[in-house]
Each structure stands twice: as structure tokens, then as C-alpha cells.
Amino acid sequence: MTRKYRLTVAAAALSCTMATPLYAQSVTVSAEELSAMRAQLSAMNARIDQLEGELAAAKAANEAQDANIAAQAAAVAAIPAPKESTTKISWKGAPQLEGEGGWSFKPRGRLMYDVGFTSAPESTGREDGFGNEARRARLGVEGDIPGGFGYKFELDFAGNEVEAADAFLSYSDGPLEIIVGHQNNFQSLEELTSSLHTTFIERAAFTDAFGFERRIGASATYKKGIVLAQAGLFTDNVADTESKNRGADARFVLMPKSGKTQFHLGGSIHYNNIDEPTGTVRYRQRPLVHFTSERFINTGNLAADSEFGLGVEGAVISGPFHAAAEGYWQKVNTPGAGADPTFFGGYAEAGIYLTKGDTRGYKSGKFDRTKPANPVGSGGIGSIQFNLRYDFLDLNDAGILGGKQDAFLASLVWKPTAYTLFALNYGALKYDDAVYAAAGGDTSYTVDAFGLRAQIDF
């Protein structure tokens, strides 16, 4: 505030103290009054200086606060915006999580419950009649790891036991896949097709009779175009790690297509070294259904140094129709100078979908999931498939009388959705040289088997 402005204010204040306005030339002011006026003016100037100081302090405080607010705003602006979640959730029978960088995770599982009966000649003395079981009850996980790696782990809780199914790590690079862990060997189209996608509730008789199973090992698969080549080195099943079995397996498949018709032609080779002083093998088989423990053909324990197997396989899928056939020769190398037996098993089957638009799935050298064209819940009844199969197993050779099984099988498979299934199976199993004799010593007779499966997976 300027001095001139201050005097003006002071004059205005003094004029307010006069009761009556006077002309300046007629005013007489005493020394005491003048001194009082000067003191009053000095006090007013001091007050004005105080107000100016307070105003400057308030202005400085406001400026500091504005600077602080601006700094905070700049700091907030500098914070990077949160990234949007890159996790994707898709549904493939169960939720599959796919994360940034190639991570993925998916729970998986299956439940199969079988019920039915078997009927054998009463004079054989074998147990038959009603049977049922939880055939498979699996839970597990699978997924991908950045860098081309993957994993799969499953446990099966059926039969009041806990057993490992698939349990491995994998690495993929283009057409090549490497797997290390507990996995399927490369034997048979029927064996390598998942139990979720077979046309009968049990696989062909030779696959079980010859002991096809998962084993611990390392394998490589090459798939490009119509060519599939697989090979691996294996020890034994995860439940038999103390054994000294060592083996090798290989399989080669051609998968050409003509229009919408899929063809399959393949072959496999198997070798298993039984490096034990008292090594034995035993080949036997149930009558179609698994819930019976009776086996009417059985070689018993055979002394063995090694096994050698050869298999051929073929299939075709054309619209609703499919056909498949396999043959497998299993040779047992026995110690000593005796003849080495060779056993044989095989099957031929044909099937057709009775519902419009349905066809059997196929992927990477094996049958795959059928997805009904009109599932239940979407206005349809699902898919219905009818199948016939002839299944043969011969366990007689080189003086070994294990018996022969000719099986005539039929199945009706209803899939309401892609992940649910009900299957009805019937089998007439004709035996020659059965290990259990009927009345009069007869070892040639027929056993009937009936099975019903309810299945769900995710």
C-alpha cells in the first residue's frame, strides 16, 4: 500500500471523528489533538503492515499448497495404468485357464461305472451272474508351460486303489514332441485310443492279454502332414519300478484323406527284455467285461527272457460309417532249447451312426472324441452309434495250451453330449481249449456277457 493511499485512508478516518464538517481554514487543532491524531495514524499504519504480512503469508501458503497438489497430480499421472488381465478362460469340458506367455491350466477327470452279468455253463463251476464296478475314477490336471513345455498328471481311484495314469512332462517344437514320464507305449490303434472314445466298454482282447500298459520312459513323436512316427525307450509300470524290464517300442502311421474320408494305416514293433533269473510272463483274458475275475483262457506263468511283438492296424471313417481292424503277434523268447511260442490276437469291426450329421472323431493317429451334431440341451437327442465286432485271441502254440477265444460283440452307444455317454454291450464268447472244463471234460463252450456303462468326463 502506497504512502499516498495510507494518508487518504487516515484522512477519511479522521473525518469520521468530527461531528460536524468544517472547512480546513477554520479548524483549530491543539498540539495534544495533533499528537493523538499522529498516534492514531501510526497505529493504523502498523495494522495495515500486519494485514499485509498476513496476506503475503497466506498467499505463500496457497502457492505452496498449489505446488504440492500439482506435484501429487504429476506423481499420480506418472503411475502406469494397471494392465488389463490377459488370463483367458475357455470351456473344454472343464474351465481352461490360459495366461500370459504361454501358461495354461485345465483340470481333467473321468468317471465310468459298469454293471451287467456273465453266464457260463454251470458245470464249469465258475462264478457268474451279476457284477458291477467303478471301472475308472480319474482326477488330474494338464496344461502348458512357456517355452514349448507341457504337463499332464492323472490318478485313478477305482478299485479301492490309487494308481498313476498319465504322469509326464512334454516338450514340443513344430512337428516334434518329446515326452518323459509315465505314458502309453506305442502299441495298437485300439490301445492308444482313449477309453473315453472306444466303441466297446473294453478294448480288444489282445491288448489286455499281452499286457499293454503305461510305462515309465522317454519317447519322441514326429507328426507332419499324413505321416506319424513314434518311438520310445521304457522301463516298467510305475507300480513295478523294482523290476528290471527294459523295452523299446516304435509305431509308424499314414493318415491320408480323400475328400471327407479319413484313412488310417499303421504298424508297430515292441521289444521287452525281462532281465531277471526267474522272469515270467502270463497271458490271459476276461470274457469282455472287466467286473468279472474269471478268465477262461490262460497260458499260466511262462519262463521268459524277452517278448517281441508286431502289429498292423487299419481304419477308415466316412461320414457316419467307420471300420477298423488290427492284428498282433506276440512272441515269447523262452530260456532253453525249446520252441518259442507266438500268440496272436486281432479284431475287425464296423459301426454306423443312426443320428444325422454325426461321425467318429479322429486325431493324430487314433480315434478321438465324437461331438454330437445335435446334443441334448440344444434341441437334439445326441448321437447314437451301433457297432459290430469280431474279436479273436489264440493262446495256443509250441505246446502251450492257453485256449482260444472267438468273440462276437455288439454295442449301442448313446452320447447325449460330447462329455457324457451310455453304452450297452453284448458278447457271445466261444471258447476252445478253455482252461476250465465243463461236464464230461468239454473245453469248448460259450459264455455270454452283458455290460452297461454310464460315463462322464471333463
CSV table of C-alpha atoms in Angstrom, one decimal:
chain,number,residue,atom,x,y,z
A,1,MET,CA,0.0,0.0,0.0
A,2,THR,CA,1.5,3.4,-1.0
A,3,ARG,CA,2.0,6.3,1.3
A,4,LYS,CA,-0.5,8.4,-0.5
A,5,TYR,CA,-3.1,5.7,-0.2
A,6,ARG,CA,-2.4,5.4,3.5
A,7,LEU,CA,-2.8,9.2,4.1
A,8,THR,CA,-6.1,9.2,2.2
A,9,VAL,CA,-7.3,6.4,4.4
A,10,ALA,CA,-6.1,8.2,7.5
A,11,ALA,CA,-7.9,11.4,6.4
A,12,ALA,CA,-11.1,9.5,5.9
A,13,ALA,CA,-10.8,8.0,9.3
A,14,LEU,CA,-10.2,11.4,10.9
A,15,SER,CA,-13.2,12.9,9.1
A,16,CYS,CA,-15.3,10.3,10.7
A,17,THR,CA,-14.4,11.5,14.2
A,18,MET,CA,-15.8,15.0,13.5
A,19,ALA,CA,-19.4,15.5,14.4
A,20,THR,CA,-19.7,18.5,12.0
A,21,PRO,CA,-17.9,19.0,8.8
A,22,LEU,CA,-15.6,22.1,8.9
A,23,TYR,CA,-13.6,23.9,6.3
A,24,ALA,CA,-9.8,23.3,6.8
A,25,GLN,CA,-9.0,27.0,7.2
A,26,SER,CA,-11.5,27.3,10.1
A,27,VAL,CA,-10.2,24.4,12.1
A,28,THR,CA,-8.0,25.0,15.1
A,29,VAL,CA,-6.2,21.9,16.3
A,30,SER,CA,-4.3,21.8,19.6
A,31,ALA,CA,-0.9,20.2,20.0
A,32,GLU,CA,-2.5,17.5,22.1
A,33,GLU,CA,-5.1,16.6,19.4
A,34,LEU,CA,-2.5,16.7,16.7
A,35,SER,CA,-0.3,14.3,18.7
A,36,ALA,CA,-3.3,12.0,19.3
A,37,MET,CA,-4.1,12.0,15.6
A,38,ARG,CA,-0.5,11.2,14.7
A,39,ALA,CA,-0.5,8.3,17.2
A,40,GLN,CA,-3.8,7.1,15.7
A,41,LEU,CA,-2.3,7.3,12.2
A,42,SER,CA,0.8,5.4,13.3
A,43,ALA,CA,-1.3,2.6,14.8
A,44,MET,CA,-3.3,2.4,11.6
A,45,ASN,CA,-0.1,2.0,9.6
A,46,ALA,CA,1.1,-0.7,11.9
A,47,ARG,CA,-2.2,-2.5,11.5
A,48,ILE,CA,-2.0,-2.2,7.7
A,49,ASP,CA,1.5,-3.6,7.8
A,50,GLN,CA,0.3,-6.5,9.9
A,51,LEU,CA,-2.6,-7.3,7.4
A,52,GLU,CA,-0.2,-7.0,4.5
A,53,GLY,CA,2.2,-9.6,6.2
A,54,GLU,CA,-0.7,-11.9,6.9
A,55,LEU,CA,-1.9,-11.6,3.3
A,56,ALA,CA,1.6,-12.4,2.0
A,57,ALA,CA,1.9,-15.4,4.3
A,58,ALA,CA,-1.5,-16.7,3.2
A,59,LYS,CA,-0.6,-16.2,-0.4
A,60,ALA,CA,2.7,-18.1,0.1
A,61,ALA,CA,0.9,-20.9,1.8
A,62,ASN,CA,-1.6,-21.1,-1.0
A,63,GLU,CA,1.2,-21.2,-3.6
A,64,ALA,CA,2.9,-24.0,-1.6
A,65,GLN,CA,-0.3,-25.9,-1.4
A,66,ASP,CA,-0.9,-25.5,-5.1
A,67,ALA,CA,2.6,-26.7,-5.8
A,68,ASN,CA,2.1,-29.7,-3.6
A,69,ILE,CA,-1.2,-30.6,-5.3
A,70,ALA,CA,0.5,-30.2,-8.7
A,71,ALA,CA,3.3,-32.5,-7.6
A,72,GLN,CA,0.8,-35.1,-6.3
A,73,ALA,CA,-1.1,-34.9,-9.6
A,74,ALA,CA,2.1,-35.4,-11.6
A,75,ALA,CA,3.0,-38.4,-9.4
A,76,VAL,CA,-0.4,-39.9,-9.9
A,77,ALA,CA,-0.1,-39.3,-13.6
A,78,ALA,CA,3.3,-41.0,-13.7
A,79,ILE,CA,1.9,-44.2,-12.2
A,80,PRO,CA,1.4,-46.6,-15.1
A,81,ALA,CA,-2.2,-47.6,-15.7
A,82,PRO,CA,-2.9,-51.2,-14.5
A,83,LYS,CA,-2.7,-53.7,-17.2
A,84,GLU,CA,-5.8,-55.4,-18.3
A,85,SER,CA,-5.9,-59.1,-17.3
A,86,THR,CA,-4.6,-61.3,-20.0
A,87,THR,CA,-5.9,-64.5,-18.5
A,88,LYS,CA,-8.5,-66.2,-20.7
A,89,ILE,CA,-11.0,-68.7,-19.6
A,90,SER,CA,-12.4,-71.2,-22.2
A,91,TRP,CA,-14.5,-74.2,-21.7
A,92,LYS,CA,-13.4,-77.6,-22.9
A,93,GLY,CA,-15.5,-80.0,-20.7
A,94,ALA,CA,-13.9,-78.0,-17.8
A,95,PRO,CA,-12.6,-74.5,-17.4
A,96,GLN,CA,-9.2,-74.0,-19.1
A,97,LEU,CA,-7.2,-71.0,-18.0
A,98,GLU,CA,-4.7,-69.5,-20.5
A,99,GLY,CA,-2.3,-66.9,-19.1
A,100,GLU,CA,0.3,-64.6,-20.5
A,101,GLY,CA,3.4,-66.1,-22.0
A,102,GLY,CA,2.0,-69.5,-22.8
A,103,TRP,CA,0.8,-70.7,-19.4
A,104,SER,CA,-2.3,-72.8,-19.3
A,105,PHE,CA,-4.1,-75.0,-16.7
A,106,LYS,CA,-7.0,-77.3,-17.0
A,107,PRO,CA,-8.5,-79.9,-14.5
A,108,ARG,CA,-9.5,-83.2,-16.0
A,109,GLY,CA,-11.2,-86.3,-14.9
A,110,ARG,CA,-13.5,-89.2,-15.8
A,111,LEU,CA,-15.9,-91.5,-14.1
A,112,MET,CA,-17.1,-94.8,-15.6
A,113,TYR,CA,-19.5,-97.1,-13.8
A,114,ASP,CA,-20.2,-100.5,-15.3
A,115,VAL,CA,-22.9,-103.0,-14.4
A,116,GLY,CA,-24.0,-106.3,-16.1
A,117,PHE,CA,-23.7,-110.0,-15.8
A,118,THR,CA,-21.9,-113.1,-17.3
A,119,SER,CA,-23.4,-116.5,-17.9
A,120,ALA,CA,-21.1,-119.6,-18.1
A,121,PRO,CA,-22.0,-123.3,-18.2
A,122,GLU,CA,-22.9,-124.2,-14.7
A,123,SER,CA,-20.8,-127.4,-14.9
A,124,THR,CA,-17.6,-125.3,-15.2
A,125,GLY,CA,-18.1,-124.3,-11.5
A,126,ARG,CA,-17.1,-120.7,-12.4
A,127,GLU,CA,-18.7,-117.7,-10.7
A,128,ASP,CA,-21.0,-115.8,-12.9
A,129,GLY,CA,-24.1,-113.7,-12.7
A,130,PHE,CA,-24.5,-110.0,-11.7
A,131,GLY,CA,-21.4,-107.8,-11.4
A,132,ASN,CA,-20.6,-104.1,-11.2
A,133,GLU,CA,-17.7,-101.7,-10.5
A,134,ALA,CA,-16.4,-98.2,-10.8
A,135,ARG,CA,-14.2,-99.0,-13.8
A,136,ARG,CA,-12.3,-95.8,-13.8
A,137,ALA,CA,-12.4,-92.8,-11.5
A,138,ARG,CA,-9.7,-90.4,-12.5
A,139,LEU,CA,-8.7,-86.9,-11.5
A,140,GLY,CA,-5.8,-84.9,-12.8
A,141,VAL,CA,-4.5,-81.7,-14.5
A,142,GLU,CA,-2.9,-80.8,-17.7
A,143,GLY,CA,-1.5,-77.6,-19.3
A,144,ASP,CA,1.3,-75.7,-21.0
A,145,ILE,CA,4.4,-74.0,-19.7
A,146,PRO,CA,6.2,-71.2,-21.6
A,147,GLY,CA,9.0,-72.4,-23.9
A,148,GLY,CA,7.0,-75.2,-25.5
A,149,PHE,CA,6.7,-77.4,-22.4
A,150,GLY,CA,3.7,-79.1,-21.1
A,151,TYR,CA,2.5,-81.4,-18.4
A,152,LYS,CA,-0.2,-84.0,-17.6
A,153,PHE,CA,-0.9,-85.8,-14.4
A,154,GLU,CA,-3.7,-88.2,-13.5
A,155,LEU,CA,-4.5,-90.5,-10.7
A,156,ASP,CA,-7.1,-93.4,-10.9
A,157,PHE,CA,-9.0,-94.1,-7.7
A,158,ALA,CA,-11.1,-97.1,-8.9
A,159,GLY,CA,-10.9,-100.5,-7.3
A,160,ASN,CA,-10.1,-99.1,-3.8
A,161,GLU,CA,-6.6,-98.4,-5.0
A,162,VAL,CA,-4.8,-95.3,-6.2
A,163,GLU,CA,-2.8,-95.8,-9.4
A,164,ALA,CA,-1.0,-93.4,-11.7
A,165,ALA,CA,-2.3,-93.0,-15.2
A,166,ASP,CA,-0.6,-90.4,-17.4
A,167,ALA,CA,2.1,-88.6,-15.4
A,168,PHE,CA,4.7,-86.8,-17.7
A,169,LEU,CA,6.4,-83.7,-18.9
A,170,SER,CA,6.5,-82.9,-22.6
A,171,TYR,CA,8.3,-80.5,-25.0
A,172,SER,CA,7.0,-79.6,-28.4
A,173,ASP,CA,8.9,-77.9,-31.3
A,174,GLY,CA,7.0,-77.8,-34.5
A,175,PRO,CA,6.2,-81.3,-35.6
A,176,LEU,CA,8.3,-82.9,-32.9
A,177,GLU,CA,7.2,-83.8,-29.4
A,178,ILE,CA,9.3,-85.3,-26.6
A,179,ILE,CA,7.7,-86.9,-23.6
A,180,VAL,CA,9.4,-88.1,-20.4
A,181,GLY,CA,7.5,-89.9,-17.7
A,182,HIS,CA,4.7,-92.5,-17.2
A,183,GLN,CA,3.0,-92.8,-20.6
A,184,ASN,CA,1.5,-95.2,-23.1
A,185,ASN,CA,3.8,-97.4,-25.2
A,186,PHE,CA,3.3,-97.3,-29.0
A,187,GLN,CA,1.2,-100.5,-29.4
A,188,SER,CA,-2.1,-100.7,-31.3
A,189,LEU,CA,-4.6,-98.2,-32.5
A,190,GLU,CA,-7.1,-99.7,-30.0
A,191,GLU,CA,-4.7,-99.3,-27.1
A,192,LEU,CA,-3.7,-95.8,-27.9
A,193,THR,CA,-7.3,-94.6,-28.4
A,194,SER,CA,-8.6,-93.2,-25.1
A,195,SER,CA,-11.1,-95.4,-23.1
A,196,LEU,CA,-13.4,-92.3,-23.5
A,197,HIS,CA,-13.7,-92.9,-27.2
A,198,THR,CA,-13.7,-96.6,-27.8
A,199,THR,CA,-16.7,-98.3,-29.3
A,200,PHE,CA,-16.9,-101.1,-26.7
A,201,ILE,CA,-16.6,-100.8,-22.9
A,202,GLU,CA,-13.4,-102.9,-23.1
A,203,ARG,CA,-10.7,-102.8,-25.7
A,204,ALA,CA,-9.8,-105.7,-28.0
A,205,ALA,CA,-8.9,-108.9,-26.1
A,206,PHE,CA,-5.2,-109.0,-27.2
A,207,THR,CA,-4.4,-105.5,-25.7
A,208,ASP,CA,-5.1,-106.7,-22.2
A,209,ALA,CA,-4.0,-110.3,-22.7
A,210,PHE,CA,-0.5,-109.2,-23.9
A,211,GLY,CA,-0.1,-106.8,-21.0
A,212,PHE,CA,-0.2,-103.5,-22.9
A,213,GLU,CA,0.1,-100.8,-20.2
A,214,ARG,CA,1.7,-97.4,-19.4
A,215,ARG,CA,5.3,-97.5,-18.6
A,216,ILE,CA,8.0,-95.1,-17.4
A,217,GLY,CA,10.2,-93.9,-20.2
A,218,ALA,CA,11.2,-91.3,-22.8
A,219,SER,CA,9.6,-91.0,-26.2
A,220,ALA,CA,9.6,-88.9,-29.4
A,221,THR,CA,6.7,-88.3,-31.8
A,222,TYR,CA,7.0,-86.7,-35.2
A,223,LYS,CA,3.8,-85.7,-37.0
A,224,LYS,CA,3.7,-83.8,-40.2
A,225,GLY,CA,1.1,-84.0,-42.9
A,226,ILE,CA,-0.1,-87.6,-43.3
A,227,VAL,CA,3.0,-89.0,-41.5
A,228,LEU,CA,3.2,-90.0,-37.9
A,229,ALA,CA,6.3,-91.7,-36.4
A,230,GLN,CA,6.7,-92.6,-32.8
A,231,ALA,CA,9.4,-94.3,-30.8
A,232,GLY,CA,10.5,-94.7,-27.2
A,233,LEU,CA,12.6,-96.5,-24.5
A,234,PHE,CA,10.8,-97.7,-21.5
A,235,THR,CA,11.3,-99.5,-18.1
A,236,ASP,CA,8.1,-100.8,-16.4
A,237,ASN,CA,4.8,-99.6,-15.0
A,238,VAL,CA,5.1,-97.0,-12.1
A,239,ALA,CA,3.8,-99.7,-9.8
A,240,ASP,CA,6.6,-102.1,-10.8
A,241,THR,CA,9.7,-99.9,-10.6
A,242,GLU,CA,11.7,-102.7,-8.9
A,243,SER,CA,11.5,-104.9,-11.9
A,244,LYS,CA,14.4,-105.0,-14.4
A,245,ASN,CA,12.2,-104.9,-17.5
A,246,ARG,CA,13.6,-102.7,-20.3
A,247,GLY,CA,11.9,-102.2,-23.6
A,248,ALA,CA,11.6,-100.3,-26.8
A,249,ASP,CA,8.6,-99.5,-28.9
A,250,ALA,CA,8.0,-97.9,-32.3
A,251,ARG,CA,5.0,-97.1,-34.5
A,252,PHE,CA,4.5,-95.7,-37.9
A,253,VAL,CA,1.2,-94.4,-39.3
A,254,LEU,CA,0.0,-92.9,-42.6
A,255,MET,CA,-3.2,-90.8,-42.3
A,256,PRO,CA,-4.3,-89.7,-45.8
A,257,LYS,CA,-7.7,-88.2,-46.5
A,258,SER,CA,-9.8,-88.3,-49.7
A,259,GLY,CA,-12.4,-85.6,-49.6
A,260,LYS,CA,-14.1,-86.1,-46.2
A,261,THR,CA,-13.0,-89.7,-45.9
A,262,GLN,CA,-10.2,-90.4,-43.4
A,263,PHE,CA,-7.9,-93.4,-43.8
A,264,HIS,CA,-5.5,-94.9,-41.3
A,265,LEU,CA,-2.8,-97.4,-42.0
A,266,GLY,CA,-0.1,-98.3,-39.5
A,267,GLY,CA,2.3,-100.8,-37.9
A,268,SER,CA,4.1,-101.2,-34.6
A,269,ILE,CA,7.0,-103.1,-33.1
A,270,HIS,CA,7.6,-104.0,-29.5
A,271,TYR,CA,10.6,-105.5,-27.6
A,272,ASN,CA,10.7,-106.1,-23.8
A,273,ASN,CA,13.8,-107.5,-22.1
A,274,ILE,CA,13.0,-109.4,-18.9
A,275,ASP,CA,16.3,-109.3,-17.2
A,276,GLU,CA,15.6,-111.5,-14.2
A,277,PRO,CA,16.7,-115.0,-13.3
A,278,THR,CA,13.1,-116.1,-12.7
A,279,GLY,CA,11.5,-113.9,-15.3
A,280,THR,CA,8.0,-115.0,-16.4
A,281,VAL,CA,5.1,-113.8,-18.4
A,282,ARG,CA,1.4,-114.7,-18.3
A,283,TYR,CA,-1.2,-114.1,-21.0
A,284,ARG,CA,-4.9,-114.4,-20.1
A,285,GLN,CA,-8.2,-112.6,-20.7
A,286,ARG,CA,-11.7,-112.0,-19.3
A,287,PRO,CA,-15.0,-112.6,-21.2
A,288,LEU,CA,-15.5,-109.0,-22.5
A,289,VAL,CA,-16.5,-107.3,-19.2
A,290,HIS,CA,-13.9,-106.2,-16.5
A,291,PHE,CA,-16.1,-106.7,-13.4
A,292,THR,CA,-15.7,-110.5,-13.5
A,293,SER,CA,-12.4,-112.0,-12.4
A,294,GLU,CA,-13.0,-115.2,-14.4
A,295,ARG,CA,-10.6,-115.9,-17.2
A,296,PHE,CA,-11.4,-118.9,-19.5
A,297,ILE,CA,-8.2,-118.7,-21.5
A,298,ASN,CA,-4.9,-118.5,-19.6
A,299,THR,CA,-1.3,-119.6,-20.5
A,300,GLY,CA,-0.2,-119.7,-16.9
A,301,ASN,CA,3.2,-118.4,-16.0
A,302,LEU,CA,5.8,-119.0,-18.8
A,303,ALA,CA,9.5,-118.7,-18.2
A,304,ALA,CA,10.7,-115.9,-20.5
A,305,ASP,CA,13.8,-113.9,-21.4
A,306,SER,CA,12.1,-111.4,-23.5
A,307,GLU,CA,9.0,-110.5,-25.6
A,308,PHE,CA,8.8,-109.4,-29.2
A,309,GLY,CA,5.6,-108.1,-30.8
A,310,LEU,CA,4.5,-107.0,-34.2
A,311,GLY,CA,1.2,-105.2,-35.0
A,312,VAL,CA,-0.7,-104.0,-38.1
A,313,GLU,CA,-3.6,-101.7,-38.0
A,314,GLY,CA,-6.0,-100.1,-40.4
A,315,ALA,CA,-9.2,-97.9,-40.3
A,316,VAL,CA,-11.5,-95.7,-42.4
A,317,ILE,CA,-14.0,-93.1,-41.4
A,318,SER,CA,-16.5,-91.9,-44.0
A,319,GLY,CA,-19.4,-89.8,-42.7
A,320,PRO,CA,-21.5,-91.8,-40.2
A,321,PHE,CA,-19.6,-95.1,-41.1
A,322,HIS,CA,-16.3,-96.4,-39.8
A,323,ALA,CA,-14.4,-99.7,-39.9
A,324,ALA,CA,-11.2,-100.8,-38.2
A,325,ALA,CA,-9.1,-103.9,-38.0
A,326,GLU,CA,-5.9,-105.0,-36.3
A,327,GLY,CA,-3.7,-108.0,-35.9
A,328,TYR,CA,-0.9,-108.5,-33.3
A,329,TRP,CA,1.7,-111.3,-33.0
A,330,GLN,CA,3.4,-111.7,-29.6
A,331,LYS,CA,6.5,-114.0,-29.5
A,332,VAL,CA,7.9,-115.2,-26.2
A,333,ASN,CA,11.6,-115.9,-26.1
A,334,THR,CA,12.0,-118.7,-23.6
A,335,PRO,CA,15.2,-120.0,-22.0
A,336,GLY,CA,16.5,-123.4,-23.1
A,337,ALA,CA,16.3,-125.1,-26.5
A,338,GLY,CA,12.5,-125.5,-26.7
A,339,ALA,CA,10.4,-123.8,-29.4
A,340,ASP,CA,9.4,-120.2,-28.7
A,341,PRO,CA,5.6,-119.7,-28.8
A,342,THR,CA,4.0,-117.0,-30.8
A,343,PHE,CA,0.5,-116.0,-29.8
A,344,PHE,CA,-2.0,-114.0,-31.9
A,345,GLY,CA,-4.9,-111.6,-31.4
A,346,GLY,CA,-6.9,-109.4,-33.6
A,347,TYR,CA,-10.3,-107.9,-34.4
A,348,ALA,CA,-12.4,-106.4,-37.1
A,349,GLU,CA,-15.3,-104.1,-36.5
A,350,ALA,CA,-17.7,-101.8,-38.3
A,351,GLY,CA,-20.0,-99.1,-37.0
A,352,ILE,CA,-22.5,-96.5,-38.1
A,353,TYR,CA,-24.2,-93.5,-36.5
A,354,LEU,CA,-28.0,-93.7,-36.6
A,355,THR,CA,-28.3,-89.9,-36.0
A,356,LYS,CA,-27.9,-87.4,-38.7
A,357,GLY,CA,-24.7,-85.4,-39.0
A,358,ASP,CA,-22.6,-87.5,-36.6
A,359,THR,CA,-19.2,-89.0,-37.4
A,360,ARG,CA,-16.4,-90.7,-35.4
A,361,GLY,CA,-13.6,-88.4,-34.3
A,362,TYR,CA,-10.0,-88.9,-35.4
A,363,LYS,CA,-6.8,-87.1,-34.5
A,364,SER,CA,-3.1,-87.8,-34.6
A,365,GLY,CA,-3.2,-91.4,-35.4
A,366,LYS,CA,-6.0,-92.5,-33.1
A,367,PHE,CA,-9.8,-92.2,-32.7
A,368,ASP,CA,-10.9,-89.1,-30.9
A,369,ARG,CA,-14.0,-87.5,-29.3
A,370,THR,CA,-17.3,-87.6,-31.1
A,371,LYS,CA,-19.2,-84.4,-30.7
A,372,PRO,CA,-22.9,-84.9,-31.4
A,373,ALA,CA,-24.3,-82.6,-34.1
A,374,ASN,CA,-27.5,-82.2,-32.1
A,375,PRO,CA,-26.8,-82.6,-28.4
A,376,VAL,CA,-29.3,-82.9,-25.6
A,377,GLY,CA,-29.9,-79.4,-24.3
A,378,SER,CA,-29.7,-77.8,-27.8
A,379,GLY,CA,-32.9,-79.3,-29.2
A,380,GLY,CA,-31.4,-82.7,-30.2
A,381,ILE,CA,-31.1,-86.2,-28.7
A,382,GLY,CA,-27.3,-86.5,-29.1
A,383,SER,CA,-25.6,-89.2,-31.1
A,384,ILE,CA,-26.5,-92.9,-31.4
A,385,GLN,CA,-24.0,-95.4,-32.8
A,386,PHE,CA,-24.3,-99.1,-33.5
A,387,ASN,CA,-21.2,-101.3,-33.8
A,388,LEU,CA,-20.4,-104.9,-34.5
A,389,ARG,CA,-17.1,-106.6,-33.8
A,390,TYR,CA,-15.4,-110.0,-34.2
A,391,ASP,CA,-12.6,-110.4,-31.7
A,392,PHE,CA,-10.1,-113.3,-31.8
A,393,LEU,CA,-7.4,-114.4,-29.4
A,394,ASP,CA,-5.3,-117.5,-29.7
A,395,LEU,CA,-3.1,-118.5,-26.8
A,396,ASN,CA,-2.1,-122.0,-28.2
A,397,ASP,CA,1.3,-122.5,-29.7
A,398,ALA,CA,4.5,-124.5,-29.2
A,399,GLY,CA,3.0,-126.9,-26.7
A,400,ILE,CA,1.3,-124.1,-24.7
A,401,LEU,CA,-2.4,-124.7,-24.4
A,402,GLY,CA,-3.8,-121.4,-23.2
A,403,GLY,CA,-7.0,-121.6,-25.2
A,404,LYS,CA,-8.8,-119.8,-28.0
A,405,GLN,CA,-11.5,-117.1,-27.7
A,406,ASP,CA,-13.8,-116.1,-30.6
A,407,ALA,CA,-16.0,-113.2,-29.5
A,408,PHE,CA,-19.0,-111.9,-31.4
A,409,LEU,CA,-19.8,-108.5,-30.0
A,410,ALA,CA,-22.4,-105.8,-30.5
A,411,SER,CA,-22.7,-102.3,-28.9
A,412,LEU,CA,-25.1,-99.4,-28.8
A,413,VAL,CA,-23.6,-96.1,-27.8
A,414,TRP,CA,-25.6,-93.0,-26.9
A,415,LYS,CA,-23.8,-89.7,-26.3
A,416,PRO,CA,-26.3,-87.1,-25.1
A,417,THR,CA,-23.5,-84.6,-25.2
A,418,ALA,CA,-19.8,-84.5,-26.1
A,419,TYR,CA,-18.8,-85.3,-22.5
A,420,THR,CA,-21.5,-87.9,-21.4
A,421,LEU,CA,-22.0,-91.5,-22.7
A,422,PHE,CA,-24.2,-94.5,-22.1
A,423,ALA,CA,-23.1,-97.8,-23.7
A,424,LEU,CA,-24.9,-101.2,-23.9
A,425,ASN,CA,-22.7,-104.2,-24.8
A,426,TYR,CA,-23.4,-107.8,-25.5
A,427,GLY,CA,-20.9,-110.6,-26.3
A,428,ALA,CA,-21.1,-114.2,-27.2
A,429,LEU,CA,-17.7,-115.7,-26.4
A,430,LYS,CA,-16.9,-119.1,-27.9
A,431,TYR,CA,-14.1,-121.0,-26.3
A,432,ASP,CA,-11.9,-123.8,-27.5
A,433,ASP,CA,-9.3,-125.5,-25.2
A,434,ALA,CA,-10.7,-123.4,-22.3
A,435,VAL,CA,-8.8,-123.8,-19.0
A,436,TYR,CA,-12.0,-124.8,-17.1
A,437,ALA,CA,-13.7,-128.0,-18.3
A,438,ALA,CA,-17.5,-128.4,-18.4
A,439,ALA,CA,-19.4,-131.6,-17.8
A,440,GLY,CA,-17.7,-134.6,-19.4
A,441,GLY,CA,-14.4,-132.7,-19.8
A,442,ASP,CA,-15.7,-130.5,-22.5
A,443,THR,CA,-13.4,-127.4,-23.0
A,444,SER,CA,-15.4,-126.0,-25.9
A,445,TYR,CA,-18.4,-123.9,-24.9
A,446,THR,CA,-19.9,-120.4,-25.0
A,447,VAL,CA,-20.0,-117.7,-22.3
A,448,ASP,CA,-22.5,-114.8,-22.6
A,449,ALA,CA,-21.6,-111.3,-21.3
A,450,PHE,CA,-23.7,-108.3,-21.0
A,451,GLY,CA,-22.5,-104.8,-19.8
A,452,LEU,CA,-23.9,-101.3,-19.4
A,453,ARG,CA,-21.7,-98.3,-18.9
A,454,ALA,CA,-22.5,-94.8,-17.6
A,455,GLN,CA,-19.7,-92.3,-18.3
A,456,ILE,CA,-18.9,-88.7,-17.8
A,457,ASP,CA,-15.6,-86.8,-18.3
A,458,PHE,CA,-14.2,-83.3,-18.2
